[in-house]
Backbone as a printed PyTorch tensor [residue, N CA C, xyz], in Angstrom:
tensor([[[-23.1790,   9.7110,  17.6740],
         [-22.5200,   8.6360,  18.0870],
         [-21.1670,   8.9920,  17.3570]],

        [[-19.9930,   9.1890,  17.9400],
         [-18.6500,   9.5620,  17.1080],
         [-18.1600,   8.0300,  17.0620]],

        [[-17.6110,   7.8400,  15.4790],
         [-16.7950,   6.4770,  15.4850],
         [-15.5460,   6.7590,  15.2560]],

        [[-14.8520,   5.8150,  15.8110],
         [-13.5690,   5.7200,  15.9280],
         [-12.8230,   5.4120,  14.3260]],

        [[-11.8980,   6.1170,  13.7310],
         [-11.0790,   5.7980,  12.5790],
         [-10.0970,   5.0690,  12.4010]],

        [[-10.3300,   4.2690,  12.1420],
         [ -9.0700,   3.3110,  12.3280],
         [ -8.1460,   2.9060,  10.8100]],

        [[ -7.2780,   2.7750,  10.8560],
         [ -6.3620,   2.5340,   9.3290],
         [ -4.8160,   1.7930,   9.8800]],

        [[ -4.6160,   1.3300,   8.6420],
         [ -3.5160,   0.4230,   8.8520],
         [ -2.5200,   0.8870,   8.4640]],

        [[ -1.2480,   1.0400,   9.4320],
         [ -0.0120,   1.7090,   8.7800],
         [  0.7760,   0.7670,   8.6360]],

        [[  0.7830,  -0.4050,   8.7670],
         [  2.2540,  -1.3470,   8.3870],
         [  1.4230,  -2.4920,   8.9950]],

        [[  2.1950,  -3.4010,   8.1380],
         [  1.8950,  -4.7280,   8.4470],
         [  2.7330,  -5.8390,   7.8430]],

        [[  2.3820,  -7.0490,   8.1330],
         [  3.0980,  -8.1490,   7.3980],
         [  2.0790,  -9.2880,   6.5220]],

        [[  2.5420,  -9.6870,   5.5710],
         [  1.8740, -10.2170,   4.7410],
         [  2.8040, -11.6630,   4.5240]],

        [[  1.8820, -12.6220,   4.3660],
         [  2.8910, -13.9420,   3.9350],
         [  2.1310, -14.6360,   2.4740]],

        [[  3.1580, -15.2120,   2.0830],
         [  2.8740, -15.2430,   0.1620],
         [  3.3660, -17.0800,   0.3300]],

        [[  2.1400, -17.7050,   0.6570],
         [  2.8620, -19.4990,   0.2950],
         [  3.0420, -19.9590,  -1.1710]],

        [[  2.5670, -19.0770,  -2.3040],
         [  3.6360, -19.3220,  -3.2450],
         [  5.0940, -19.0450,  -3.6500]],

        [[  5.2840, -18.1660,  -2.8130],
         [  6.7780, -17.8490,  -2.8950],
         [  7.7680, -18.8020,  -1.8940]],

        [[  7.7640, -19.6620,  -2.3250],
         [  8.8870, -20.9010,  -1.2840],
         [  9.9360, -21.2110,  -2.0150]],

        [[ 10.9880, -21.6710,  -1.4610],
         [ 12.0740, -22.4880,  -2.0460],
         [ 12.0120, -23.6130,  -2.3880]],

        [[ 10.6950, -24.0550,  -2.6080],
         [ 10.4820, -25.0740,  -3.7150],
         [ 10.6020, -24.9060,  -5.0250]],

        [[ 10.6280, -23.3680,  -5.3300],
         [ 10.1840, -23.1760,  -6.8140],
         [ 11.8690, -22.5360,  -7.4760]],

        [[ 11.7750, -22.3840,  -9.0540],
         [ 13.3120, -22.0290,  -8.9120],
         [ 13.3760, -20.7530,  -8.8940]],

        [[ 14.4750, -20.0770,  -8.9350],
         [ 14.7260, -18.6430,  -8.7960],
         [ 14.3320, -17.6630,  -9.6840]],

        [[ 14.0010, -18.0260, -11.1420],
         [ 13.5510, -17.4750, -12.0750],
         [ 11.7510, -17.4700, -11.7710]],

        [[ 11.1470, -18.7330, -11.2350],
         [  9.4350, -18.2500, -10.9790],
         [  9.3370, -17.7650,  -9.5310]],

        [[ 10.3930, -17.6250,  -8.9120],
         [ 10.2870, -16.9520,  -7.9880],
         [ 10.0700, -15.2440,  -8.1420]],

        [[ 11.3900, -14.9480,  -8.9400],
         [ 10.9320, -13.7010,  -9.3980],
         [ 10.0920, -13.2830, -10.0660]],

        [[  9.2160, -14.1050, -10.6580],
         [  7.9930, -13.5930, -11.7100],
         [  7.0240, -13.2060, -10.9370]],

        [[  6.7680, -14.3010,  -9.9740],
         [  6.0980, -14.2480,  -8.9550],
         [  6.1460, -13.1640,  -8.0370]],

        [[  7.2170, -12.7960,  -7.8850],
         [  7.5370, -11.6770,  -6.7540],
         [  7.2290, -10.4690,  -7.1340]],

        [[  7.6000, -10.2660,  -8.8730],
         [  7.1350,  -9.1190,  -9.4940],
         [  5.5980,  -9.0550,  -9.4970]],

        [[  4.6380, -10.0380,  -9.6350],
         [  2.8410,  -9.9770,  -9.4650],
         [  3.2000,  -9.5970,  -8.3890]],

        [[  3.1740,  -9.8760,  -7.1880],
         [  2.7750,  -9.6050,  -5.7550],
         [  2.6580,  -8.1910,  -5.2520]],

        [[  4.4410,  -8.1340,  -5.9070],
         [  4.6170,  -6.1700,  -5.2250],
         [  3.8350,  -5.2890,  -6.0700]],

        [[  3.1280,  -5.7310,  -7.5450],
         [  2.7690,  -4.9820,  -8.4100],
         [  1.2880,  -4.5950,  -7.5010]],

        [[  0.2520,  -5.8280,  -7.0200],
         [ -0.5230,  -5.6860,  -6.6440],
         [ -0.5930,  -5.2450,  -4.9610]],

        [[  0.3370,  -5.4340,  -4.2950],
         [  0.8170,  -4.7970,  -3.0610],
         [  0.6480,  -3.5410,  -3.1110]],

        [[  1.4000,  -2.7180,  -4.0030],
         [  1.2490,  -1.3910,  -4.5890],
         [  0.0790,  -0.7080,  -5.2650]],

        [[ -0.5370,  -1.1540,  -5.8160],
         [ -1.8490,  -1.0550,  -6.3300],
         [ -3.0980,  -1.0860,  -4.6820]],

        [[ -2.4250,  -2.0770,  -3.6120],
         [ -3.5010,  -2.0360,  -2.9690],
         [ -2.8900,  -1.1530,  -1.8470]],

        [[ -2.2310,  -0.3550,  -2.1760],
         [ -1.8270,   0.9340,  -0.9710],
         [ -0.6350,   0.2910,  -0.3630]],

        [[ -0.2650,  -0.9290,  -0.1070],
         [  0.9740,  -1.4450,   0.5860],
         [  2.2630,  -1.5930,  -0.0250]],

        [[  2.9500,  -0.9490,   0.5290],
         [  4.4590,  -0.7610,   0.0530],
         [  5.3370,  -1.3050,   0.7320]],

        [[  6.0270,  -2.5290,   0.1200],
         [  6.8100,  -3.6340,   0.9440],
         [  8.0770,  -2.8240,   1.4130]],

        [[  8.4130,  -3.2470,   2.4480],
         [  9.7800,  -2.4570,   3.2030],
         [ 10.6680,  -3.6340,   3.3370]],

        [[ 10.3380,  -5.0730,   3.4750],
         [ 11.2890,  -6.0350,   3.8510],
         [ 10.3340,  -7.3210,   3.3730]],

        [[ 11.3850,  -7.5830,   2.3870],
         [ 10.8710,  -9.3220,   1.7000],
         [ 12.1040, -10.2670,   2.9940]],

        [[ 11.3630, -10.7790,   3.5210],
         [ 12.2710, -12.1210,   4.5970],
         [ 12.2860, -13.4700,   3.5240]],

        [[ 12.9970, -14.0960,   4.0910],
         [ 13.6270, -15.2840,   3.4420],
         [ 12.3920, -15.8420,   3.0910]],

        [[ 12.8600, -16.5420,   1.9480],
         [ 11.5760, -17.8620,   1.7330],
         [ 11.7650, -19.2340,   2.4270]],

        [[ 10.5910, -19.7780,   2.8220],
         [ 11.2920, -21.0410,   3.4200],
         [  9.9480, -21.8140,   2.4470]],

        [[  9.5060, -23.4170,   3.2860],
         [  8.7990, -24.0050,   2.5820],
         [  7.6000, -24.0750,   2.6370]],

        [[  7.2160, -22.8450,   3.4000],
         [  6.0000, -22.4870,   3.5180],
         [  5.6050, -20.8810,   3.1150]],

        [[  6.6200, -20.4470,   2.6680],
         [  6.2810, -19.3180,   1.9140],
         [  7.1770, -18.2340,   1.6850]],

        [[  6.8160, -16.6510,   1.5100],
         [  7.8040, -15.9630,   2.1680],
         [  7.0240, -14.8100,   2.9950]],

        [[  7.4480, -14.4050,   3.9460],
         [  6.5840, -13.0360,   4.4370],
         [  6.8280, -11.6470,   4.2560]],

        [[  5.9720, -10.9150,   4.2480],
         [  6.7820,  -9.6720,   3.6890],
         [  5.8960,  -8.4630,   4.4310]],

        [[  7.5650,  -7.7260,   5.1740],
         [  6.7200,  -6.3470,   5.8970],
         [  6.2640,  -5.3350,   4.5660]],

        [[  5.1930,  -4.2350,   5.1900],
         [  4.8580,  -3.4270,   4.2800],
         [  4.4760,  -2.4760,   5.3820]],

        [[  4.2660,  -1.1780,   4.7490],
         [  3.8230,   0.0840,   5.0110],
         [  2.9150,   0.7310,   4.5000]],

        [[  1.7810,   1.0850,   4.8290],
         [  0.5950,   1.9960,   4.1300],
         [  1.2410,   3.2450,   3.2800]],

        [[  0.7420,   2.9000,   1.9360],
         [  1.1510,   4.1400,   0.9640],
         [ -0.1200,   5.1550,   1.5110]],

        [[  0.4920,   6.7440,   1.8820],
         [ -0.5320,   7.6040,   2.0880],
         [ -0.4140,   8.5370,   0.8230]],

        [[ -0.0110,   8.7530,   0.0180],
         [  0.0850,   9.4790,  -1.3530],
         [  0.9500,   9.2650,  -2.4680]],

        [[  0.4030,   9.9200,  -3.5940],
         [  1.3120,   9.5070,  -4.6240],
         [  2.5700,   9.6030,  -4.9550]],

        [[  3.3480,  10.2530,  -3.9770],
         [  4.5360,  10.6030,  -3.8880],
         [  5.2350,   9.1200,  -3.3790]],

        [[  4.4950,   8.5490,  -2.3420],
         [  4.6720,   7.2810,  -1.7610],
         [  4.4570,   5.9470,  -2.4380]],

        [[  3.6910,   6.1900,  -3.3920],
         [  3.5710,   5.2410,  -4.5910],
         [  4.4300,   4.8250,  -5.4600]],

        [[  4.5440,   6.3080,  -6.3400],
         [  6.1960,   6.8100,  -6.6980],
         [  7.1990,   6.1760,  -6.4110]],

        [[  7.4940,   5.9830,  -4.9000],
         [  8.7960,   5.9320,  -4.5230],
         [  8.7170,   3.5220,  -4.2000]],

        [[  7.3660,   3.6490,  -4.4920],
         [  7.2360,   2.1270,  -4.2520],
         [  7.4850,   1.4900,  -6.0540]],

        [[  7.2130,   2.3850,  -7.0620],
         [  7.6220,   1.6860,  -8.1260],
         [  8.7470,   1.7520,  -8.6230]],

        [[  9.5060,   2.7900,  -8.3210],
         [ 10.8390,   3.4400,  -8.4130],
         [ 11.5930,   1.9450,  -7.6860]],

        [[ 11.3240,   1.3300,  -6.6590],
         [ 12.0690,   0.5870,  -6.1330],
         [ 11.8610,  -0.7860,  -6.9400]],

        [[ 10.6360,  -1.1140,  -7.4070],
         [ 10.0850,  -2.1150,  -7.9370],
         [ 10.7460,  -2.0990,  -9.1190]],

        [[ 11.3180,  -0.5460,  -9.5600],
         [ 11.6340,  -0.6990, -11.2130],
         [ 13.2610,  -1.3480, -11.1500]],

        [[ 13.9290,  -0.9450,  -9.6810],
         [ 15.3930,  -1.3030,  -9.4730],
         [ 15.1210,  -2.8230,  -9.3500]],

        [[ 14.3340,  -3.5560,  -8.7630],
         [ 14.2690,  -4.8930,  -8.6910],
         [ 14.2770,  -5.6120,  -9.9570]],

        [[ 13.1720,  -4.9720, -10.8610],
         [ 12.8120,  -5.2360, -12.3490],
         [ 14.5140,  -5.3730, -12.9800]],

        [[ 15.0980,  -4.0870, -13.1500],
         [ 16.4810,  -4.1220, -13.7700],
         [ 17.2900,  -5.2600, -13.1680]],

        [[ 17.2560,  -5.7050, -11.8920],
         [ 18.3690,  -6.3700, -11.3420],
         [ 18.1680,  -7.9480, -12.1160]],

        [[ 16.5720,  -8.2080, -11.8860],
         [ 16.1460,  -9.5440, -12.7460],
         [ 16.5540,  -9.7340, -13.7730]],

        [[ 16.2990,  -8.6670, -14.7990],
         [ 16.1720,  -8.8190, -16.3990],
         [ 17.7000,  -8.8210, -16.6680]],

        [[ 18.9550,  -8.3570, -15.6580],
         [ 20.0130,  -8.6680, -15.8130],
         [ 20.4520, -10.1170, -15.4530]],

        [[ 19.9350, -10.5300, -14.1790],
         [ 20.3080, -12.0000, -13.9170],
         [ 20.0030, -12.9820, -14.7690]],

        [[ 18.4830, -12.7980, -15.2480],
         [ 17.6270, -14.0280, -16.0870],
         [ 17.3470, -13.6700, -17.0130]],

        [[ 17.6410, -12.7300, -17.8840],
         [ 17.8480, -12.1520, -19.2770],
         [ 15.9580, -12.1820, -19.5010]],

        [[ 15.5130, -11.5470, -18.5580],
         [ 13.7170, -11.0790, -18.7790],
         [ 13.8460,  -9.7460, -19.4450]],

        [[ 12.7280,  -9.1940, -19.7200],
         [ 12.3580,  -7.8030, -20.4900],
         [ 11.3520,  -7.4050, -19.7900]],

        [[ 11.2810,  -7.3050, -17.9870],
         [ 10.5830,  -6.7350, -18.0380],
         [ 10.5490,  -5.0990, -17.6830]],

        [[  9.3790,  -4.5770, -17.6060],
         [  9.7320,  -3.0180, -17.6230],
         [  8.3800,  -2.6180, -16.6870]],

        [[  7.9060,  -1.5640, -16.1170],
         [  6.9840,  -0.4800, -15.7350],
         [  6.0430,   0.3920, -16.7810]],

        [[  4.7580,   0.1150, -17.1160],
         [  4.4600,   1.0900, -17.9940],
         [  3.0800,   1.7790, -17.3460]],

        [[  3.4660,   2.9030, -16.9350],
         [  2.6070,   3.6060, -16.3260],
         [  1.5050,   4.4020, -17.8120]],

        [[  0.7580,   3.7830, -17.2990],
         [ -0.7310,   4.3040, -18.3180],
         [ -1.8000,   5.6180, -18.0620]],

        [[ -1.2450,   6.5240, -18.0890],
         [ -1.8460,   7.4650, -17.3480],
         [ -2.7690,   8.3750, -18.5760]],

        [[ -4.1400,   8.3710, -18.0230],
         [ -5.3130,   8.7450, -18.7430],
         [ -6.0640,  10.0250, -18.6290]]])
């Protein structure tokens, strides 16, 4: 019996903790955490929709290879630099290669 192989190529997730009810600083911190978890789960955010009282929806593409993962890290790093400047944070990406 042949089984069909099904894989997700893109989608949308909703994050209920990323609401308009929290401060911009808290939103940025949670967004970093969500973004890193998405990348590690092979999901590359493509669009962050505007937050509302119910949370924030995020469109994503499935990461198929290391180059796409690395591109996702570059995009996260650009965001980190932006919020570090805006809020005086000191976030950075540490790639621990073993």
